mmCIF file of C-alpha atoms in Angstrom:
data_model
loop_
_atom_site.group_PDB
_atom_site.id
_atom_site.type_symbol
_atom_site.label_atom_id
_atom_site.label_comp_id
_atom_site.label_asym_id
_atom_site.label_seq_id
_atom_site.Cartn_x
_atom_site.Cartn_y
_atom_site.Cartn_z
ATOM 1 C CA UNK A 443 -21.697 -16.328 36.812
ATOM 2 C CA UNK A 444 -18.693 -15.575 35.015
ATOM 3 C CA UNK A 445 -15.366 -17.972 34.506
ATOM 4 C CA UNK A 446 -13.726 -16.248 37.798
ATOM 5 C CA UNK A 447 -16.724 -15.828 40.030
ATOM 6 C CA UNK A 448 -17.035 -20.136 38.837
ATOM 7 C CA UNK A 449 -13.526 -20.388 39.995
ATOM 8 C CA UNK A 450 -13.902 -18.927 43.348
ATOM 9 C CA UNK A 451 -17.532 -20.911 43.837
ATOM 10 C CA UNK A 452 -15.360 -23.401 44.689
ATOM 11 C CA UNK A 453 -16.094 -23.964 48.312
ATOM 12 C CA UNK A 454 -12.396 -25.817 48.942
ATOM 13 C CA UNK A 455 -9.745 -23.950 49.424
ATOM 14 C CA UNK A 456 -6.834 -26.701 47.906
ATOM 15 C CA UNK A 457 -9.363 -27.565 45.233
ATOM 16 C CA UNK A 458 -10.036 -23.699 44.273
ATOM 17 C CA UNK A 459 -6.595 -23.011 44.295
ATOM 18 C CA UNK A 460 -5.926 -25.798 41.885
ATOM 19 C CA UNK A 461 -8.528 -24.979 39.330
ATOM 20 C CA UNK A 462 -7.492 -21.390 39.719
ATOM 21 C CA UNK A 463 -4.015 -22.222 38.401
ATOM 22 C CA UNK A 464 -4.962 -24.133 35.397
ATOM 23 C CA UNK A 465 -7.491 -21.184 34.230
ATOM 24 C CA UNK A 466 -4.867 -18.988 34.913
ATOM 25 C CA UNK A 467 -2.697 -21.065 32.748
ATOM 26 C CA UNK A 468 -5.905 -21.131 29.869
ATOM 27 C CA UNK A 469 -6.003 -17.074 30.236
ATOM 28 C CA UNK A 470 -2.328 -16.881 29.133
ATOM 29 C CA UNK A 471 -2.244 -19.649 26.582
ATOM 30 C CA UNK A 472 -3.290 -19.544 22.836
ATOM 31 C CA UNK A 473 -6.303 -22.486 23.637
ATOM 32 C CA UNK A 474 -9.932 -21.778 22.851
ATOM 33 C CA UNK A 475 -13.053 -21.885 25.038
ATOM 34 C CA UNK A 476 -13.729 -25.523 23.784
ATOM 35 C CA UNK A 477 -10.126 -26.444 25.616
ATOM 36 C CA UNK A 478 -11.626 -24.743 28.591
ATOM 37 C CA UNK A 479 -14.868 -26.706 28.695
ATOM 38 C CA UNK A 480 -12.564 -29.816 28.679
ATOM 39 C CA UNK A 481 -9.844 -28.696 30.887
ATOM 40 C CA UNK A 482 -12.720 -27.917 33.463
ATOM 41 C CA UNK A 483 -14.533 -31.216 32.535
ATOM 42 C CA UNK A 484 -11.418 -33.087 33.107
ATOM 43 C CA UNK A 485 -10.529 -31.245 36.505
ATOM 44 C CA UNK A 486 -14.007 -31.816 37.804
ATOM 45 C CA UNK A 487 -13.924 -35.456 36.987
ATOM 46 C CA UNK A 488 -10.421 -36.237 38.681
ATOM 47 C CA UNK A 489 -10.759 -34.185 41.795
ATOM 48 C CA UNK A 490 -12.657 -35.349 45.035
ATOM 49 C CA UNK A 491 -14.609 -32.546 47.096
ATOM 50 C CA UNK A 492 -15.542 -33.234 50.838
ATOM 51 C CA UNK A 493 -19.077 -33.763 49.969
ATOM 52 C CA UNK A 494 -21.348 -34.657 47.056
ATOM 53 C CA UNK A 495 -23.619 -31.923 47.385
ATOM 54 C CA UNK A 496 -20.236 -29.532 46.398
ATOM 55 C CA UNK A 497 -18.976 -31.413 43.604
ATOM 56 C CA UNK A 498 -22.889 -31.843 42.700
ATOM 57 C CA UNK A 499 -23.067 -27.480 42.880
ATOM 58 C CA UNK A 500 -20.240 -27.004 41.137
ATOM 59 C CA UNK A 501 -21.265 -29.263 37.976
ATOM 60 C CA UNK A 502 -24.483 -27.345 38.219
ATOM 61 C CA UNK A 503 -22.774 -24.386 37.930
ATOM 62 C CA UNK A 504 -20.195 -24.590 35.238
ATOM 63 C CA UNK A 505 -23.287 -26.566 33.020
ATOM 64 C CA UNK A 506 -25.145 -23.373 33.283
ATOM 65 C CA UNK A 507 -21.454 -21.326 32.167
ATOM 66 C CA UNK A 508 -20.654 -23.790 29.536
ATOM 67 C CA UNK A 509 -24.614 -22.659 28.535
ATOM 68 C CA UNK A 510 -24.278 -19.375 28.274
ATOM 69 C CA UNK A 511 -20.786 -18.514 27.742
ATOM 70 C CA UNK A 512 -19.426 -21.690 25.416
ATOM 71 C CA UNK A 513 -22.119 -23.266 24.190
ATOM 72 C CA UNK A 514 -23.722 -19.151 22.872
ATOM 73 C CA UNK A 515 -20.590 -17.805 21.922
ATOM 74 C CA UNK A 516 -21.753 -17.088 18.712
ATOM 75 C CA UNK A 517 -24.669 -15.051 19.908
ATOM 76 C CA UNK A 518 -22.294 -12.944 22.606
ATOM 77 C CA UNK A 519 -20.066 -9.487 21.555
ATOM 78 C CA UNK A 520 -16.582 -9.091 22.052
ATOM 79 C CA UNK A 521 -17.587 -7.359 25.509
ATOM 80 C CA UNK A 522 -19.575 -9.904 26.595
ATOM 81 C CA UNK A 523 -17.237 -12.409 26.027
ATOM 82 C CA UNK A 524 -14.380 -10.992 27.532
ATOM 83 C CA UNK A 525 -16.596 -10.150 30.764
ATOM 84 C CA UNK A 526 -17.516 -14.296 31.003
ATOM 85 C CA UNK A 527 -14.066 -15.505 30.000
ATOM 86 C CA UNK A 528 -12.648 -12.299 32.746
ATOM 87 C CA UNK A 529 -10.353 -11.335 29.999
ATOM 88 C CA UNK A 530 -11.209 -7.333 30.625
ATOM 89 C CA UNK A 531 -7.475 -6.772 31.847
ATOM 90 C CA UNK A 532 -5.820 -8.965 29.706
ATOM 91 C CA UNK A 533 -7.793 -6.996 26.734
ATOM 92 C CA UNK A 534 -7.216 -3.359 27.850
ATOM 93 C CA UNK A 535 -3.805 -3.652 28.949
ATOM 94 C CA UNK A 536 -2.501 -5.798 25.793
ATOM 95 C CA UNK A 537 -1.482 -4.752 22.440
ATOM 96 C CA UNK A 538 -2.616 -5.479 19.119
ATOM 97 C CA UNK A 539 -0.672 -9.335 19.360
ATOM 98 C CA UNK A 540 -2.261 -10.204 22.691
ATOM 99 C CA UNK A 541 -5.586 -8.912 21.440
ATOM 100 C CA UNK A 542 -5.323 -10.939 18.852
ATOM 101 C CA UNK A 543 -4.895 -13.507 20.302
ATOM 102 C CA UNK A 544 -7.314 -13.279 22.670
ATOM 103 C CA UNK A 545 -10.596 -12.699 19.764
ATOM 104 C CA UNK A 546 -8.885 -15.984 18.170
ATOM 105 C CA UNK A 547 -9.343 -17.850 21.714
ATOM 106 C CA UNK A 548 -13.053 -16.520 21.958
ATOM 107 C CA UNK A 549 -13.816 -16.839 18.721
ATOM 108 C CA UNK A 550 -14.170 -13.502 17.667
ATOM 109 C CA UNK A 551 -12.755 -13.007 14.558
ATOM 110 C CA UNK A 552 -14.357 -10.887 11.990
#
């Protein structure tokens, strides 16, 4: 599961919305991955969803993203971190600033 397809596991509409807007907001900014894990953190602990078992799945979830995509970056390509960070568009329609950018925000400099 990828940052977007976390995003949109979000069974609440208002909630999914809102964390929609502040990953949006990561996307375009010049923050890393580790700002993402807390942004996320931080979102998850000051929102309420209807029911526990929700807010219980969605912890779940991004733990197993912050696994694979954070926690491994090291291990990951340039492709495969743009595919869990859904940074494919920003990447092929950018130039050389924004991509730039974006291999300093997933680590990828080499």
């Amino acid at each position: 599961m990828n940052l977007d397809e976390l995003v949109n596991s979000v069974p609440e509409i208002e909630l999914r919305e809102n964390l929609s807007h502040w990953v949006r907001e990561w996307k375009q900014d010049d923050k890393d991955i580790e700002a993402l894990a807390y942004l996320i953190g931080k979102w998850h602990g000051n929102v309420w969803f209807q029911d526990t078992d929700s807010s219980n799945n969605f912890h779940s979830e991004f733990q197993n993203f912050k696994s694979a995509a954070i926690d491994n970056i090291g291990g990951l390509t340039l492709n495969e971190r743009l595919y869990w960070f859904g940074l494919f568009e920003v990447w092929e329609g950018g130039n050389e600033i924004t991509q730039n950018r974006l291999r300093s925000k997933l680590r990828a400099n080499a």
